[in-house]
Coordinates of C-alpha atoms in Angstrom, one line a residue:
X1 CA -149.6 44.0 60.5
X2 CA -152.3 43.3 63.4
X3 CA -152.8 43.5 66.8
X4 CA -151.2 40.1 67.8
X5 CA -152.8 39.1 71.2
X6 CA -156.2 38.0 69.9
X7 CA -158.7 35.5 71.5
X8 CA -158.8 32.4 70.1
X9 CA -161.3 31.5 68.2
X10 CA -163.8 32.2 67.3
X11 CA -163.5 35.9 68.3
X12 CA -166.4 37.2 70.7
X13 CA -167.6 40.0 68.5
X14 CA -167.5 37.2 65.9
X15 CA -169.4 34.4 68.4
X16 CA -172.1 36.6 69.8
X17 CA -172.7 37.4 66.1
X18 CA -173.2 34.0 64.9
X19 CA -175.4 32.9 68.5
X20 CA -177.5 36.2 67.4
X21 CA -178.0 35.2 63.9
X22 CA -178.8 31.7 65.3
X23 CA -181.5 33.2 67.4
X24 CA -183.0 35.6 64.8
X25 CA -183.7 32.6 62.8
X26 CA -185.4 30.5 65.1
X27 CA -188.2 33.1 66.1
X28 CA -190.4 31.8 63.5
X29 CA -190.2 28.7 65.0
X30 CA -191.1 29.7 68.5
X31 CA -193.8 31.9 67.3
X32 CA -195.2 28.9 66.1
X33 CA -195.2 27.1 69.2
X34 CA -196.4 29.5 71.2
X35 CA -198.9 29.5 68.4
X36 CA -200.0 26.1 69.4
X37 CA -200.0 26.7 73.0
X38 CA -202.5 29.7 72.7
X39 CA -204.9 27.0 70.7
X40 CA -204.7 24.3 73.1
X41 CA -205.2 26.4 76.5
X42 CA -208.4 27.8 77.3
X43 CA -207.7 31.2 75.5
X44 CA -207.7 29.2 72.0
X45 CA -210.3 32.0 70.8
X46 CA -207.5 34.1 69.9
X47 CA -207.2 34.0 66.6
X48 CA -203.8 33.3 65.4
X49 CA -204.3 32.5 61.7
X50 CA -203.0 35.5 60.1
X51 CA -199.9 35.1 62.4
X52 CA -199.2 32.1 61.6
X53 CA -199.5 32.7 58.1
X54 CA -196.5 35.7 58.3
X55 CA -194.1 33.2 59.9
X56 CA -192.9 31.7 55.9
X57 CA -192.2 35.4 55.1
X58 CA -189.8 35.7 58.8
X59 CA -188.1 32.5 58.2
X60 CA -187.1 33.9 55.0
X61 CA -185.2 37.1 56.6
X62 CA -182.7 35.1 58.1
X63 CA -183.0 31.7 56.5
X64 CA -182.8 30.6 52.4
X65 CA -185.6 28.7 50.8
X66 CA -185.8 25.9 53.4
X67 CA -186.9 27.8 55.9
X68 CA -189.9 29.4 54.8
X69 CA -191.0 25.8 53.6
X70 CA -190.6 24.7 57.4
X71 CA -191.9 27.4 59.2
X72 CA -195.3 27.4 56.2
X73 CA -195.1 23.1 56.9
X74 CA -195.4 24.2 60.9
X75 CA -197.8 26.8 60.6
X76 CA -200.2 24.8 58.2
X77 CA -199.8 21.6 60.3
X78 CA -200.9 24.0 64.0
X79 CA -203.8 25.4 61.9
X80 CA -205.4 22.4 60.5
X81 CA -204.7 20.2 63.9
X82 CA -206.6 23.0 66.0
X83 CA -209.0 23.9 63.6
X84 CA -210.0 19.7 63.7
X85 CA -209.5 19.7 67.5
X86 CA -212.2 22.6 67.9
X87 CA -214.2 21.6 64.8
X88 CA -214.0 25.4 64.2
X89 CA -213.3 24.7 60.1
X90 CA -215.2 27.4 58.2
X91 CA -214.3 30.1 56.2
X92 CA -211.7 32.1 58.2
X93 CA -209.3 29.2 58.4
X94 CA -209.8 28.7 54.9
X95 CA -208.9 32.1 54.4
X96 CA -206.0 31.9 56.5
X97 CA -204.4 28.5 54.5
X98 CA -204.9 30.3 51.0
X99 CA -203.5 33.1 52.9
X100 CA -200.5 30.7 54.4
X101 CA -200.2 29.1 50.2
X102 CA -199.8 32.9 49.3
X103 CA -196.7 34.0 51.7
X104 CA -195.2 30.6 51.3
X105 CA -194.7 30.9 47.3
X106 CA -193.8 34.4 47.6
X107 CA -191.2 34.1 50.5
X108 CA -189.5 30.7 48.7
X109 CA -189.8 32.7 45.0
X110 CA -187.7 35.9 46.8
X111 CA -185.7 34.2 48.8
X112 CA -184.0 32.2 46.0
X113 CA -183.8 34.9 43.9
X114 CA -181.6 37.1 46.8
X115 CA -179.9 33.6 47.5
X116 CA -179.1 34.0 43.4
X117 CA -177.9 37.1 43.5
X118 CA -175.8 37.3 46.7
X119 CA -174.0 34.6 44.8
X120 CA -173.5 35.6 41.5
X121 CA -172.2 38.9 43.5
X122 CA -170.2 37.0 45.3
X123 CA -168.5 35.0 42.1
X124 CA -167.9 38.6 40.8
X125 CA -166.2 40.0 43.9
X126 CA -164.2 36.8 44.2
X127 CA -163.5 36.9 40.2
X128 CA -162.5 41.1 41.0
X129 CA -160.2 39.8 43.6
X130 CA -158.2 37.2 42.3
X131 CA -157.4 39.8 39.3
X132 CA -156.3 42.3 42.5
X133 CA -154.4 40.0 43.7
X134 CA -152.3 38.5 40.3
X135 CA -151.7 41.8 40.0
X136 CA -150.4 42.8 43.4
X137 CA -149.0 39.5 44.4
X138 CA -148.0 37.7 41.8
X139 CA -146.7 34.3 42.1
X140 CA -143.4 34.1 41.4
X141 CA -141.6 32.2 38.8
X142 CA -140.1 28.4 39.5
X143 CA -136.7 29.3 38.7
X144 CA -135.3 33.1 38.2
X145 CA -130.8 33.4 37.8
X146 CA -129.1 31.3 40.5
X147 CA -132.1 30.1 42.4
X148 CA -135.5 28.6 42.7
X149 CA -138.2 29.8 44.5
X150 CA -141.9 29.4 45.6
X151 CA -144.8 31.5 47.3
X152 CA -147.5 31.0 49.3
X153 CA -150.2 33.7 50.4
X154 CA -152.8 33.0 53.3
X155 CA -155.2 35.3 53.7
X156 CA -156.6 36.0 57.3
X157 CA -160.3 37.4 56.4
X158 CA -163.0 34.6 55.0
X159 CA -163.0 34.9 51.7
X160 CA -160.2 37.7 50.9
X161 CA -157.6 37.4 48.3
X162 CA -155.4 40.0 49.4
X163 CA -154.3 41.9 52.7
X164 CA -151.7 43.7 53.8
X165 CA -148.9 41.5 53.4
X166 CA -146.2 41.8 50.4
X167 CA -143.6 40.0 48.6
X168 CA -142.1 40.2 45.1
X169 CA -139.1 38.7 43.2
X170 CA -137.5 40.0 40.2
X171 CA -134.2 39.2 37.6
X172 CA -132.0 42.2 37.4
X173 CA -128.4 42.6 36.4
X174 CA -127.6 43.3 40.2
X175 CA -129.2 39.5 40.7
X176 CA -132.5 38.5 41.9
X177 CA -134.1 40.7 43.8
X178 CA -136.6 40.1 46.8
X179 CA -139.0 41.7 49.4
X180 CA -141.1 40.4 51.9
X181 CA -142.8 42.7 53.7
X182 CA -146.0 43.6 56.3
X183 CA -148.2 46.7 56.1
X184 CA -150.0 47.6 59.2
X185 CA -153.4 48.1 59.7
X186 CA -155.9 46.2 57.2
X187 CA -158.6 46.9 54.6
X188 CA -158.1 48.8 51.6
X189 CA -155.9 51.4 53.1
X190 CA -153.1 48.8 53.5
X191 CA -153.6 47.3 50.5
X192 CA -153.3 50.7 48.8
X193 CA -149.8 50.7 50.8
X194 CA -148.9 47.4 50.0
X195 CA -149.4 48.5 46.4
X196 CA -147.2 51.7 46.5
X197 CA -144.1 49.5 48.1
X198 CA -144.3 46.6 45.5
X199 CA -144.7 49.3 42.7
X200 CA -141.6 51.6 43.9
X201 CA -139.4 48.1 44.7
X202 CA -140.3 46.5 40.6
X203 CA -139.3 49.8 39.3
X204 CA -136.3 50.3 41.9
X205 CA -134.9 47.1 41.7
X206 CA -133.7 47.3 38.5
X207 CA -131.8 50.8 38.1
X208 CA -130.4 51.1 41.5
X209 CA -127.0 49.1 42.3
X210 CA -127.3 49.6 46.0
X211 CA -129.3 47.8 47.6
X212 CA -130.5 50.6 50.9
X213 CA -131.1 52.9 47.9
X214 CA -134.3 50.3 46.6
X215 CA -135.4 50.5 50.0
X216 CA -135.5 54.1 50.3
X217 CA -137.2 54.2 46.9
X218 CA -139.7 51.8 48.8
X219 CA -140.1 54.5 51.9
X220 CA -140.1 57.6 49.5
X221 CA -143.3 56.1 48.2
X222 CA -145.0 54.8 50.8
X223 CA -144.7 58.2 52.5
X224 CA -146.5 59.9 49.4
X225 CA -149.3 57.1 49.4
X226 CA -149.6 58.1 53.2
X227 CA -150.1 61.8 51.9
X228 CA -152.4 60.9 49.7
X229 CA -154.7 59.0 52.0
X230 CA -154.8 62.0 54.7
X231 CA -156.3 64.0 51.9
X232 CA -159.1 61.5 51.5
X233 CA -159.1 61.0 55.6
X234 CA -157.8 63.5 57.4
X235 CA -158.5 61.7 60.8
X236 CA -155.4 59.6 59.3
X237 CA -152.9 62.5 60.4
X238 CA -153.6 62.4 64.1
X239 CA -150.8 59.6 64.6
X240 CA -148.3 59.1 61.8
X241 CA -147.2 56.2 63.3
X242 CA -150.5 54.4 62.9
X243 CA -149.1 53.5 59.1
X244 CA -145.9 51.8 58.7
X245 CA -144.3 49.2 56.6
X246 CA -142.0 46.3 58.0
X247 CA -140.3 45.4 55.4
X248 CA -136.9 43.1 54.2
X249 CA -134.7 43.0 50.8
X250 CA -132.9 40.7 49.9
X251 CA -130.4 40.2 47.1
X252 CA -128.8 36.9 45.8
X253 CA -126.3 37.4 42.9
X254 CA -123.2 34.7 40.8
X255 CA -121.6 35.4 44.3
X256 CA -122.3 33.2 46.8
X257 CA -123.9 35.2 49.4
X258 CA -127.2 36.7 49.9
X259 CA -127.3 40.5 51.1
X260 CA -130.1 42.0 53.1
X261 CA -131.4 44.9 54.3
X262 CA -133.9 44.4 57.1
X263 CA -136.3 47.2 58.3
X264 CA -138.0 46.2 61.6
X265 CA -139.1 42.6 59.7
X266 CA -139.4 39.3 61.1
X267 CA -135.5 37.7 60.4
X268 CA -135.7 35.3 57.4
X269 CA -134.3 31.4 58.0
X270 CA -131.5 30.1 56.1
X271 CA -132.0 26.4 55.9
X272 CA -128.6 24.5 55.3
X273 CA -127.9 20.8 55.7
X274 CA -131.3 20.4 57.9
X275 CA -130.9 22.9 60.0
X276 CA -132.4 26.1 60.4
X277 CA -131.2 29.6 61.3
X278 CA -132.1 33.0 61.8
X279 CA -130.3 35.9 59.6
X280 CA -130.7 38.4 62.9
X281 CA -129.7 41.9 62.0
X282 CA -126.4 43.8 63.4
X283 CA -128.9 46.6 65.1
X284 CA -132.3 46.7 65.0
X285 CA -133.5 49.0 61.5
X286 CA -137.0 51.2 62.3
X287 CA -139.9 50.2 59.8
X288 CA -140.3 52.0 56.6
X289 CA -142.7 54.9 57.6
X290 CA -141.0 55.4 60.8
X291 CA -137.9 56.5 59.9
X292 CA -138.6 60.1 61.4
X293 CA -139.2 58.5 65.1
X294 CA -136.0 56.5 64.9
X295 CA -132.0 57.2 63.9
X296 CA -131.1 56.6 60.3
X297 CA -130.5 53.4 58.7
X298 CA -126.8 52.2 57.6
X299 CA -125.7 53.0 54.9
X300 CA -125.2 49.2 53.4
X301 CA -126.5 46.2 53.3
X302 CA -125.7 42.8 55.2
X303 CA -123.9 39.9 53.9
X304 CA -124.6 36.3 55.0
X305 CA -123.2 32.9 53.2
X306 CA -125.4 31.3 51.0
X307 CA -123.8 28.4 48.9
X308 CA -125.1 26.0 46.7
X309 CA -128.3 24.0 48.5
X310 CA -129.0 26.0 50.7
X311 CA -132.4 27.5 51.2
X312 CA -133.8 31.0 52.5
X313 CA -137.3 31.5 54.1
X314 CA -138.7 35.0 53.8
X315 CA -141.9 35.2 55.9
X316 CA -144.6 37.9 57.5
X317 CA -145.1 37.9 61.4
X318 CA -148.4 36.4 60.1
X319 CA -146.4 32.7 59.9
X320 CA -144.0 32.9 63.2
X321 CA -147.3 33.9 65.9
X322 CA -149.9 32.1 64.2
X323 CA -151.7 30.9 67.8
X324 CA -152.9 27.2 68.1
X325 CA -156.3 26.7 70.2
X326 CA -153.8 26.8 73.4
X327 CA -152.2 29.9 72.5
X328 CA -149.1 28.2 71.3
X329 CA -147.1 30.1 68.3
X330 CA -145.6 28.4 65.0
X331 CA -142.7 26.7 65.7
X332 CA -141.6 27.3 62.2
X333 CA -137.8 26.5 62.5
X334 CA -138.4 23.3 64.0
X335 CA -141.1 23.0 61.5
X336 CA -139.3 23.5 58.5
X337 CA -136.3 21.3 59.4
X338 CA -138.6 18.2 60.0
X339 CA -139.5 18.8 56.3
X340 CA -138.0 16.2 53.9
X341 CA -135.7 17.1 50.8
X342 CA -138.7 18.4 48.4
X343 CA -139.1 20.9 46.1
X344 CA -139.3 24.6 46.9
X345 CA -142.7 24.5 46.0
X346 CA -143.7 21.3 47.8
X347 CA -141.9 22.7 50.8
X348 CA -143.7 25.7 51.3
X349 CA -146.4 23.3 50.9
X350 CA -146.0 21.4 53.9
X351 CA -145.7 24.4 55.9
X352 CA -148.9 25.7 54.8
X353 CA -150.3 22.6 55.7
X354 CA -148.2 22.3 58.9
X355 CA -149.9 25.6 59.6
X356 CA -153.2 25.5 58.9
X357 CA -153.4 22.4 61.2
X358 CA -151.7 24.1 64.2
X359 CA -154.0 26.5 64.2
X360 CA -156.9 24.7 63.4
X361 CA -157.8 26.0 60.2
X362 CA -157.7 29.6 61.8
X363 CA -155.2 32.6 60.7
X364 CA -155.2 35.5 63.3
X365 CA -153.5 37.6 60.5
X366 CA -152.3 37.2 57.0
X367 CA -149.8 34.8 56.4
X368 CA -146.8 35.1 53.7
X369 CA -144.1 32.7 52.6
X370 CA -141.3 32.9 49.9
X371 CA -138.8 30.3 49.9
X372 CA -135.5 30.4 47.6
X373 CA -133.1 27.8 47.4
X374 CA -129.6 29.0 45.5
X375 CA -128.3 26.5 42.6
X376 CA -124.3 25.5 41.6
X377 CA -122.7 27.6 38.8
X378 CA -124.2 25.3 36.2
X379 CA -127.5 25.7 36.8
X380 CA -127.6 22.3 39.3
X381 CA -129.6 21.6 42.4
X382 CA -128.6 18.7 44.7
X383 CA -131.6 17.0 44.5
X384 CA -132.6 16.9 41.4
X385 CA -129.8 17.7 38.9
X386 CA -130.0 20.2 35.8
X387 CA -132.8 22.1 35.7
X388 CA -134.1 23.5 32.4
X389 CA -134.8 27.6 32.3

């Protein structure tokens, strides 16, 4: 869980980046034409040969093999128009062209092969990641008991696979079981939290009957995993609030209601007959993590109908104040009831897309979805009929 007033984007440390990196590459270029300008002004004795000839091997810092091949096109056309326009060819602009021919081939030849390896590096991290993340967040199956469900993940940083958000669903003999939860912070510190909450819920889930007591299995060990990390950073102890989990539960089972326990997480949406609304808790429940700093849970969990059709929405802050270009948040109840009657996994479909084009392609933090829609006795949905296990 992020900081959630952020510029929109792009971000300024990321702008000025990318308008420095823009100007890094075209100082070859400029080089060049000042290059020119020294020639055709009175000072053209100056030599500027072996200059020139570097400029392939600058381009190449910044740029991939097309730009040392423009900057060794510019420098070779300056040196052979102003060698003809002050018939100065001899043997020192000969030397600088073979010298030009030399830097060229060597910039191009290294530059493709870091270009090669920054990408086969790239395939492997990427190939490293998705086997993180089908092992942290799994995608859960069509159709587990009573319901079925679908997931979708959205990850905020270019190129990641994982974060800091959470979910999980399991088949018990208490029901099916779910989390959806938010760590905050980001990096590998909150994945390694993220990891300790999904572990102790899969193992929880199944042996404990109450429903507060998985949770507390859930704070148990994300307060050892925050011991654990102290002793690799101790500058982590200064402010135990800085690592907390917001997390939610929630239990479907034969009866036809849906239980949750909520711990300081955005309130899921129960969809029923096209409309949309918010399971809001009694009283506010601290995060797990902060449960020193704030009075104790209850003891039990809430109980809210949930019949035959309808349709629950679990979701990370990540989804509800994702910012448009204007700084407008998600509408995502009004969202999801515009959707038509679909399949859980085409729904959460169209809010993905829904999302991605209100905020222009551009997530301000992770982004987590489960959706779970609760079947008849026989195994029915209304849309669609039987369904086969």
């Amino acid at each position: 869980m992020r900081s959630r007033i952020r510029p929109s984007p792009p971000s300024a440390a990321g702008g000025h980046s990318r308008v420095l990196f823009r100007l890094a590459q075209c100082v070859p270029f400029v080089i060049i034409l000042l290059a020119l300008g020294i020639e055709l002004s009175p000072a053209h004795a100056v030599i500027t040969g072996p200059l020139l000839a570097a400029m392939p091997a600058l381009a190449a810092l910044t740029m991939g093999p097309k730009g040392p091949l423009s900057a060794a096109a510019g420098a070779f056309t300056v040196t052979v128009l102003t060698a003809t326009l002050h018939h100065s060819w001899g043997a020192q602009v000969y030397s600088n062209l073979i010298s030009l021919l030399v830097v060229s081939a060597a910039s191009v030849t290294m530059s493709s092969a870091v270009r090669t390896r920054s990408h086969n590096e790239l395939k492997q991290v990427r190939r490293v990641a998705e086997a993180a993340q089908r092992v942290l967040l799994r995608p859960v199956p069509p159709r587990l008991g009573p319901v079925r469900m679908a997931s979708k993940y959205l990850a905020a940083e270019t190129g990641a696979q994982i974060g800091g958000d959470l979910y999980e669903a399991v088949d018990t003999r208490y029901g099916v079981r779910m989390i959806m939860g938010d760590v905050r912070g980001k990096g590998l510190p909150a994945v390694r939290l993220a990891a300790a909450v999904l572990g102790a819920f899969r193992e929880a889930a199944h042996y404990d009957e109450d429903l507060t007591e998985v949770v507390h299995h859930c704070a148990a060990a994300l307060e050892r995993e925050r011991t654990a990390l102290c002793t690799v950073d101790p500058a982590a102890e200064d402010d135990p609030t800085e690592d907390f989990v917001t997390a939610l539960v929630a239990q479907v089972s034969d009866a036809f209601v849906v239980e949750v326990v909520n711990r300081g997480h955005p309130p899921p949406l129960v969809l029923r007959q096209g409309k949309a609304k918010a399971l809001l808790p009694a009283s506010p429940l601290p995060p797990l993590g902060l449960e020193d700093f704030m009075a104790d849970p209850p003891a039990e969990a809430e109980s809210y109908s949930f019949t035959p059709g309808d349709r629950l929405l679990l979701h990370t802050d990540g989804v509800i104040e994702a910012r448009s270009p204007d700084g407008d948040f998600f509408p995502l109840p009004t969202t999801a009831e515009s959707v038509h009657p679909c399949t859980p996994s085409e729904f959460v479909e169209h809010l993905h897309q829904a999302l991605i084009r209100h905020t222009h392609g551009y997530l301000a933090d992770d982004a987590a979805m489960l959706l779970v829609e609760r079947l008849d006795e026989g195994g029915r949905d209304r849309l669609h009929g039987p369904r086969a296990l």
